[in-house]
PDB file of C-alpha atoms and ligand atoms in Angstrom:
ATOM      1  CA  MET A   1     -21.677  16.482 -10.871  1.00  0.00           C
ATOM      2  CA  LEU A   2     -21.387  14.803  -7.507  1.00  0.00           C
ATOM      3  CA  ILE A   3     -20.108  16.851  -4.558  1.00  0.00           C
ATOM      4  CA  ALA A   4     -18.140  15.088  -1.834  1.00  0.00           C
ATOM      5  CA  PRO A   5     -17.469  17.453   1.082  1.00  0.00           C
ATOM      6  CA  SER A   6     -14.199  16.645   2.852  1.00  0.00           C
ATOM      7  CA  ILE A   7     -14.659  16.462   6.607  1.00  0.00           C
ATOM      8  CA  LEU A   8     -11.006  17.469   6.999  1.00  0.00           C
ATOM      9  CA  ALA A   9     -12.391  21.016   7.050  1.00  0.00           C
ATOM     10  CA  ALA A  10     -15.164  20.179   9.552  1.00  0.00           C
ATOM     11  CA  ASP A  11     -15.189  20.824  13.303  1.00  0.00           C
ATOM     12  CA  PHE A  12     -13.671  17.587  14.683  1.00  0.00           C
ATOM     13  CA  SER A  13     -15.165  18.207  18.133  1.00  0.00           C
ATOM     14  CA  LYS A  14     -18.597  17.455  16.663  1.00  0.00           C
ATOM     15  CA  LEU A  15     -17.894  15.284  13.670  1.00  0.00           C
ATOM     16  CA  GLY A  16     -21.148  13.331  13.819  1.00  0.00           C
ATOM     17  CA  GLU A  17     -23.258  16.506  13.810  1.00  0.00           C
ATOM     18  CA  GLN A  18     -21.154  17.986  10.996  1.00  0.00           C
ATOM     19  CA  ILE A  19     -21.722  14.874   8.880  1.00  0.00           C
ATOM     20  CA  GLU A  20     -25.469  15.075   9.558  1.00  0.00           C
ATOM     21  CA  MET A  21     -25.442  18.748   8.603  1.00  0.00           C
ATOM     22  CA  ILE A  22     -23.611  18.156   5.330  1.00  0.00           C
ATOM     23  CA  THR A  23     -25.944  15.271   4.508  1.00  0.00           C
ATOM     24  CA  ARG A  24     -29.011  17.501   4.967  1.00  0.00           C
ATOM     25  CA  ALA A  25     -27.230  20.199   2.948  1.00  0.00           C
ATOM     26  CA  GLY A  26     -27.298  18.056  -0.196  1.00  0.00           C
ATOM     27  CA  ALA A  27     -23.888  16.386  -0.270  1.00  0.00           C
ATOM     28  CA  ASP A  28     -23.672  13.307  -2.498  1.00  0.00           C
ATOM     29  CA  TRP A  29     -20.805  11.503  -0.750  1.00  0.00           C
ATOM     30  CA  ILE A  30     -18.872  12.029   2.491  1.00  0.00           C
ATOM     31  CA  HIS A  31     -15.117  12.313   1.797  1.00  0.00           C
ATOM     32  CA  LEU A  32     -12.894  11.103   4.654  1.00  0.00           C
ATOM     33  CA  ASP A  33      -9.164  11.876   4.498  1.00  0.00           C
ATOM     34  CA  VAL A  34      -6.983   9.345   6.294  1.00  0.00           C
ATOM     35  CA  MET A  35      -3.358  10.469   6.787  1.00  0.00           C
ATOM     36  CA  ASP A  36      -0.580   8.571   8.528  1.00  0.00           C
ATOM     37  CA  GLY A  37       2.212  11.111   8.979  1.00  0.00           C
ATOM     38  CA  MET A  38       4.410   8.952   6.716  1.00  0.00           C
ATOM     39  CA  PHE A  39       2.989   9.066   3.204  1.00  0.00           C
ATOM     40  CA  VAL A  40       1.997  12.680   3.887  1.00  0.00           C
ATOM     41  CA  PRO A  41       3.330  15.083   6.545  1.00  0.00           C
ATOM     42  CA  ASN A  42       0.091  15.189   8.536  1.00  0.00           C
ATOM     43  CA  ILE A  43      -1.958  12.826  10.734  1.00  0.00           C
ATOM     44  CA  THR A  44      -5.755  12.763  10.823  1.00  0.00           C
ATOM     45  CA  PHE A  45      -7.799   9.724  11.881  1.00  0.00           C
ATOM     46  CA  GLY A  46      -8.230   6.030  11.146  1.00  0.00           C
ATOM     47  CA  ALA A  47     -10.847   3.298  10.920  1.00  0.00           C
ATOM     48  CA  PRO A  48     -12.208   3.640  14.498  1.00  0.00           C
ATOM     49  CA  VAL A  49     -13.266   7.244  13.867  1.00  0.00           C
ATOM     50  CA  ILE A  50     -14.914   6.284  10.570  1.00  0.00           C
ATOM     51  CA  ARG A  51     -16.789   3.496  12.334  1.00  0.00           C
ATOM     52  CA  ALA A  52     -17.923   5.951  15.028  1.00  0.00           C
ATOM     53  CA  VAL A  53     -19.441   8.427  12.562  1.00  0.00           C
ATOM     54  CA  LYS A  54     -20.821   5.936  10.038  1.00  0.00           C
ATOM     55  CA  SER A  55     -24.322   5.987  11.536  1.00  0.00           C
ATOM     56  CA  TYR A  56     -24.630   9.771  11.098  1.00  0.00           C
ATOM     57  CA  SER A  57     -25.255   9.531   7.345  1.00  0.00           C
ATOM     58  CA  ALA A  58     -26.639   7.061   4.825  1.00  0.00           C
ATOM     59  CA  LEU A  59     -24.531   8.642   2.053  1.00  0.00           C
ATOM     60  CA  PRO A  60     -21.618   6.703   0.549  1.00  0.00           C
ATOM     61  CA  PHE A  61     -18.451   7.014   2.634  1.00  0.00           C
ATOM     62  CA  ASP A  62     -15.625   7.913   0.239  1.00  0.00           C
ATOM     63  CA  VAL A  63     -12.417   7.089   2.086  1.00  0.00           C
ATOM     64  CA  HIS A  64      -9.199   8.630   0.743  1.00  0.00           C
ATOM     65  CA  LEU A  65      -6.219   6.758   2.146  1.00  0.00           C
ATOM     66  CA  MET A  66      -3.040   8.815   2.251  1.00  0.00           C
ATOM     67  CA  ILE A  67      -1.095   6.092   4.036  1.00  0.00           C
ATOM     68  CA  HIS A  68       1.990   4.015   3.335  1.00  0.00           C
ATOM     69  CA  ASN A  69       1.290   0.387   2.279  1.00  0.00           C
ATOM     70  CA  PRO A  70      -2.512   0.729   2.412  1.00  0.00           C
ATOM     71  CA  LYS A  71      -3.167  -2.959   1.658  1.00  0.00           C
ATOM     72  CA  ARG A  72      -2.467  -3.804   5.312  1.00  0.00           C
ATOM     73  CA  TYR A  73      -5.485  -1.789   6.467  1.00  0.00           C
ATOM     74  CA  ILE A  74      -8.075  -2.317   3.732  1.00  0.00           C
ATOM     75  CA  ALA A  75     -10.079  -4.900   5.683  1.00  0.00           C
ATOM     76  CA  ASP A  76     -10.261  -2.541   8.691  1.00  0.00           C
ATOM     77  CA  PHE A  77     -11.594   0.337   6.607  1.00  0.00           C
ATOM     78  CA  CYS A  78     -14.147  -1.899   4.877  1.00  0.00           C
ATOM     79  CA  LYS A  79     -15.419  -3.143   8.244  1.00  0.00           C
ATOM     80  CA  ALA A  80     -15.562   0.444   9.545  1.00  0.00           C
ATOM     81  CA  GLY A  81     -18.015   1.390   6.790  1.00  0.00           C
ATOM     82  CA  ALA A  82     -16.020   2.569   3.770  1.00  0.00           C
ATOM     83  CA  ASP A  83     -18.089   2.317   0.575  1.00  0.00           C
ATOM     84  CA  ILE A  84     -15.431   3.619  -1.814  1.00  0.00           C
ATOM     85  CA  ILE A  85     -11.710   3.391  -1.034  1.00  0.00           C
ATOM     86  CA  SER A  86      -9.067   5.428  -2.863  1.00  0.00           C
ATOM     87  CA  PHE A  87      -5.452   4.501  -2.257  1.00  0.00           C
ATOM     88  CA  HIS A  88      -2.334   6.177  -3.632  1.00  0.00           C
ATOM     89  CA  ILE A  89      -0.511   4.207  -6.294  1.00  0.00           C
ATOM     90  CA  GLU A  90       2.727   5.843  -5.066  1.00  0.00           C
ATOM     91  CA  ALA A  91       2.238   4.218  -1.642  1.00  0.00           C
ATOM     92  CA  GLU A  92       1.688   0.579  -2.593  1.00  0.00           C
ATOM     93  CA  GLU A  93       3.702  -2.022  -4.502  1.00  0.00           C
ATOM     94  CA  ASP A  94       0.891  -4.565  -4.638  1.00  0.00           C
ATOM     95  CA  VAL A  95      -1.684  -2.576  -6.575  1.00  0.00           C
ATOM     96  CA  GLU A  96      -3.655  -5.596  -7.821  1.00  0.00           C
ATOM     97  CA  GLY A  97      -3.714  -7.126  -4.346  1.00  0.00           C
ATOM     98  CA  THR A  98      -4.998  -3.886  -2.851  1.00  0.00           C
ATOM     99  CA  ILE A  99      -7.774  -3.607  -5.445  1.00  0.00           C
ATOM    100  CA  ALA A 100      -8.701  -7.228  -4.736  1.00  0.00           C
ATOM    101  CA  ALA A 101      -8.758  -6.604  -0.964  1.00  0.00           C
ATOM    102  CA  ILE A 102     -11.115  -3.645  -1.440  1.00  0.00           C
ATOM    103  CA  GLU A 103     -13.473  -5.784  -3.510  1.00  0.00           C
ATOM    104  CA  THR A 104     -13.297  -8.646  -1.029  1.00  0.00           C
ATOM    105  CA  GLY A 105     -14.253  -6.183   1.700  1.00  0.00           C
ATOM    106  CA  GLY A 106     -17.318  -5.104  -0.268  1.00  0.00           C
ATOM    107  CA  ALA A 107     -16.141  -1.597  -1.212  1.00  0.00           C
ATOM    108  CA  LYS A 108     -15.491   0.017  -4.598  1.00  0.00           C
ATOM    109  CA  PRO A 109     -11.815   0.440  -5.567  1.00  0.00           C
ATOM    110  CA  ALA A 110     -10.186   3.668  -6.686  1.00  0.00           C
ATOM    111  CA  ILE A 111      -6.603   4.758  -7.301  1.00  0.00           C
ATOM    112  CA  ALA A 112      -5.400   8.242  -6.389  1.00  0.00           C
ATOM    113  CA  ILE A 113      -2.487   9.967  -8.128  1.00  0.00           C
ATOM    114  CA  LYS A 114      -0.386  12.826  -6.814  1.00  0.00           C
ATOM    115  CA  PRO A 115       0.241  15.879  -9.027  1.00  0.00           C
ATOM    116  CA  GLN A 116       3.618  14.566 -10.230  1.00  0.00           C
ATOM    117  CA  THR A 117       2.318  11.077 -11.068  1.00  0.00           C
ATOM    118  CA  SER A 118       1.522  10.317 -14.686  1.00  0.00           C
ATOM    119  CA  VAL A 119      -1.796   8.787 -15.750  1.00  0.00           C
ATOM    120  CA  ASN A 120       0.270   6.105 -17.506  1.00  0.00           C
ATOM    121  CA  GLN A 121       0.808   4.479 -14.125  1.00  0.00           C
ATOM    122  CA  VAL A 122      -2.905   3.750 -13.651  1.00  0.00           C
ATOM    123  CA  LEU A 123      -3.686   2.665 -17.214  1.00  0.00           C
ATOM    124  CA  PRO A 124      -3.001  -1.065 -16.555  1.00  0.00           C
ATOM    125  CA  TYR A 125      -5.666  -1.083 -13.811  1.00  0.00           C
ATOM    126  CA  LEU A 126      -8.466   0.994 -15.341  1.00  0.00           C
ATOM    127  CA  ASP A 127     -10.785  -1.943 -16.067  1.00  0.00           C
ATOM    128  CA  LYS A 128     -10.616  -3.013 -12.411  1.00  0.00           C
ATOM    129  CA  LEU A 129     -11.437   0.403 -10.976  1.00  0.00           C
ATOM    130  CA  TYR A 130     -14.604   2.286 -10.064  1.00  0.00           C
ATOM    131  CA  MET A 131     -12.858   5.657  -9.982  1.00  0.00           C
ATOM    132  CA  VAL A 132      -9.550   7.467 -10.401  1.00  0.00           C
ATOM    133  CA  LEU A 133      -8.769  10.380  -8.080  1.00  0.00           C
ATOM    134  CA  VAL A 134      -6.630  13.046  -9.728  1.00  0.00           C
ATOM    135  CA  MET A 135      -5.157  15.218  -6.967  1.00  0.00           C
ATOM    136  CA  THR A 136      -5.270  18.936  -7.728  1.00  0.00           C
ATOM    137  CA  VAL A 137      -3.039  19.781  -4.736  1.00  0.00           C
ATOM    138  CA  GLU A 138      -0.189  17.945  -3.018  1.00  0.00           C
ATOM    139  CA  PRO A 139      -1.952  15.584  -0.594  1.00  0.00           C
ATOM    140  CA  GLY A 140      -1.638  16.372   3.098  1.00  0.00           C
ATOM    141  CA  PHE A 141      -3.566  19.539   3.848  1.00  0.00           C
ATOM    142  CA  GLY A 142      -6.810  21.333   3.087  1.00  0.00           C
ATOM    143  CA  GLY A 143      -6.978  24.927   1.944  1.00  0.00           C
ATOM    144  CA  GLN A 144      -4.331  24.763  -0.815  1.00  0.00           C
ATOM    145  CA  SER A 145      -4.548  26.237  -4.327  1.00  0.00           C
ATOM    146  CA  TYR A 146      -6.049  24.273  -7.211  1.00  0.00           C
ATOM    147  CA  MET A 147      -3.665  23.141  -9.948  1.00  0.00           C
ATOM    148  CA  GLU A 148      -5.504  23.668 -13.188  1.00  0.00           C
ATOM    149  CA  HIS A 149      -2.650  22.083 -15.129  1.00  0.00           C
ATOM    150  CA  MET A 150      -3.858  18.684 -13.845  1.00  0.00           C
ATOM    151  CA  MET A 151      -6.876  18.876 -16.158  1.00  0.00           C
ATOM    152  CA  PRO A 152      -5.166  17.229 -19.157  1.00  0.00           C
ATOM    153  CA  LYS A 153      -4.801  14.144 -16.905  1.00  0.00           C
ATOM    154  CA  VAL A 154      -8.558  14.141 -16.315  1.00  0.00           C
ATOM    155  CA  ALA A 155      -9.271  14.515 -20.018  1.00  0.00           C
ATOM    156  CA  ALA A 156      -6.824  11.722 -20.913  1.00  0.00           C
ATOM    157  CA  LEU A 157      -8.433   9.330 -18.430  1.00  0.00           C
ATOM    158  CA  LYS A 158     -11.940  10.177 -19.669  1.00  0.00           C
ATOM    159  CA  GLN A 159     -10.842   9.454 -23.199  1.00  0.00           C
ATOM    160  CA  LYS A 160      -9.346   6.078 -22.273  1.00  0.00           C
ATOM    161  CA  ALA A 161     -12.209   4.974 -20.026  1.00  0.00           C
ATOM    162  CA  PRO A 162     -15.400   7.021 -20.531  1.00  0.00           C
ATOM    163  CA  HIS A 163     -17.388   5.047 -17.954  1.00  0.00           C
ATOM    164  CA  LEU A 164     -14.858   5.334 -15.152  1.00  0.00           C
ATOM    165  CA  LEU A 165     -15.626   8.025 -12.558  1.00  0.00           C
ATOM    166  CA  ILE A 166     -12.989  10.747 -12.293  1.00  0.00           C
ATOM    167  CA  GLN A 167     -12.676  12.662  -9.044  1.00  0.00           C
ATOM    168  CA  VAL A 168     -10.648  15.784  -8.307  1.00  0.00           C
ATOM    169  CA  ASP A 169      -9.550  16.770  -4.816  1.00  0.00           C
ATOM    170  CA  GLY A 170      -7.974  20.004  -3.654  1.00  0.00           C
ATOM    171  CA  GLY A 171      -8.860  23.670  -4.005  1.00  0.00           C
ATOM    172  CA  ILE A 172     -12.329  23.140  -5.486  1.00  0.00           C
ATOM    173  CA  ASP A 173     -14.553  26.221  -5.285  1.00  0.00           C
ATOM    174  CA  LEU A 174     -17.092  28.068  -7.448  1.00  0.00           C
ATOM    175  CA  LYS A 175     -14.347  29.148  -9.832  1.00  0.00           C
ATOM    176  CA  THR A 176     -12.193  26.017 -10.107  1.00  0.00           C
ATOM    177  CA  ILE A 177     -15.141  23.681 -10.555  1.00  0.00           C
ATOM    178  CA  VAL A 178     -15.569  25.152 -14.059  1.00  0.00           C
ATOM    179  CA  PRO A 179     -12.322  23.883 -15.664  1.00  0.00           C
ATOM    180  CA  SER A 180     -12.843  20.608 -13.775  1.00  0.00           C
ATOM    181  CA  VAL A 181     -16.249  20.052 -15.384  1.00  0.00           C
ATOM    182  CA  ARG A 182     -14.921  21.004 -18.789  1.00  0.00           C
ATOM    183  CA  ALA A 183     -12.159  18.396 -18.472  1.00  0.00           C
ATOM    184  CA  GLY A 184     -14.740  15.698 -17.667  1.00  0.00           C
ATOM    185  CA  VAL A 185     -14.705  15.365 -13.868  1.00  0.00           C
ATOM    186  CA  ASP A 186     -17.612  13.426 -12.311  1.00  0.00           C
ATOM    187  CA  VAL A 187     -16.984  13.931  -8.571  1.00  0.00           C
ATOM    188  CA  CYS A 188     -15.562  17.020  -6.856  1.00  0.00           C
ATOM    189  CA  VAL A 189     -14.178  16.871  -3.326  1.00  0.00           C
ATOM    190  CA  ALA A 190     -14.637  20.195  -1.548  1.00  0.00           C
ATOM    191  CA  GLY A 191     -13.389  20.884   1.959  1.00  0.00           C
ATOM    192  CA  THR A 192     -12.713  24.520   2.742  1.00  0.00           C
ATOM    193  CA  SER A 193     -15.231  25.903   0.232  1.00  0.00           C
ATOM    194  CA  VAL A 194     -18.141  23.941   1.766  1.00  0.00           C
ATOM    195  CA  PHE A 195     -17.305  23.830   5.483  1.00  0.00           C
ATOM    196  CA  GLY A 196     -15.889  27.361   5.407  1.00  0.00           C
ATOM    197  CA  ALA A 197     -19.023  28.793   3.799  1.00  0.00           C
ATOM    198  CA  LEU A 198     -21.510  30.747   5.937  1.00  0.00           C
ATOM    199  CA  ASN A 199     -24.179  28.555   4.372  1.00  0.00           C
ATOM    200  CA  PRO A 200     -22.816  25.127   3.324  1.00  0.00           C
ATOM    201  CA  GLN A 201     -26.178  24.132   1.823  1.00  0.00           C
ATOM    202  CA  GLN A 202     -26.166  27.178  -0.458  1.00  0.00           C
ATOM    203  CA  MET A 203     -22.527  26.463  -1.375  1.00  0.00           C
ATOM    204  CA  ILE A 204     -23.320  22.890  -2.434  1.00  0.00           C
ATOM    205  CA  THR A 205     -26.256  24.180  -4.509  1.00  0.00           C
ATOM    206  CA  ASP A 206     -24.053  26.868  -6.061  1.00  0.00           C
ATOM    207  CA  LEU A 207     -21.254  24.395  -6.851  1.00  0.00           C
ATOM    208  CA  LYS A 208     -23.757  22.186  -8.683  1.00  0.00           C
ATOM    209  CA  LEU A 209     -25.178  25.189 -10.558  1.00  0.00           C
ATOM    210  CA  ALA A 210     -21.660  26.288 -11.510  1.00  0.00           C
ATOM    211  CA  ALA A 211     -21.029  22.781 -12.834  1.00  0.00           C
ATOM    212  CA  VAL A 212     -24.215  22.813 -14.916  1.00  0.00           C
ATOM    213  CA  GLY A 213     -23.345  26.231 -16.327  1.00  0.00           C
ATOM    214  CA  ALA A 214     -19.740  25.349 -17.144  1.00  0.00           C
TER     215      ALA A 214
HETATM  216  C1  LIG B   1      -5.876  16.919   0.845  1.00  0.00           C
HETATM  217  C2  LIG B   1      -7.162  16.174   1.011  1.00  0.00           C
HETATM  218  C3  LIG B   1      -8.350  16.912   0.550  1.00  0.00           C
HETATM  219  C4  LIG B   1      -8.619  18.190   1.296  1.00  0.00           C
HETATM  220  C5  LIG B   1      -9.320  19.121   0.377  1.00  0.00           C
HETATM  221  O1  LIG B   1      -4.809  16.057   1.062  1.00  0.00           O
HETATM  222  O2  LIG B   1      -7.121  14.970   0.271  1.00  0.00           O
HETATM  223  O3  LIG B   1      -9.501  16.085   0.554  1.00  0.00           O
HETATM  224  O4  LIG B   1      -9.404  18.008   2.432  1.00  0.00           O
HETATM  225  O5  LIG B   1      -9.483  20.340   1.012  1.00  0.00           O
HETATM  226  P1  LIG B   1      -9.759  21.682   0.210  1.00  0.00           P
HETATM  227  O6  LIG B   1     -11.073  21.527  -0.489  1.00  0.00           O
HETATM  228  O7  LIG B   1      -9.775  22.687   1.300  1.00  0.00           O
HETATM  229  O8  LIG B   1      -8.623  21.873  -0.748  1.00  0.00           O
HETATM  230 ZN1  LIG B   2      -9.030  13.820  -0.014  1.00  0.00          ZN
END
């Protein structure tokens, strides 16, 4: 199980230090949530901030775009240091073109689906993708409750494409990581549970142990 702490729950006044801390704490990827106030009712940060913190960690930068018409900005995020880019299929008409732009930019393409979006929508693209992100909350905010009823989507995707990575995002903690593992998840995003812990390093260790024991 790979753990990708979401810096949405970090202290933004010292983002570089927080990314260094989470890297030393045993994170596998750094998850960066980009929100535009249009696709989701919240605004976070864009490519310049990602570029500014890139040098604070050698871990893969996993950029989750919650923005309308993401294709327009793919080149910017690739240049800023994104290694994996997830975009929402609900936000983009030109899905193939967006996947192609991510590959042209040298990053790995992933599609994210909101809780109400069926896996059927991503099936035509599976062989072009590195990962599918199954949201386990409505995108927009950290600290929401995990939707366990999303797990049949994870299991269905694993059955269709066993080699594709499946990521879940939203409400992941020591308890909810268990049904996620059982459904076949490969990468867990964790914001509040990791950055809110007294000891983030211990929390990452415990999340991995919980995954092994599941
Ligand atoms: C929500 C974001 C998540 C969020 C997860 O729209 O995509 O990455 O930061 O936060 P927690 O782990 O607190 O649910
Ligand atoms: Zn996210």
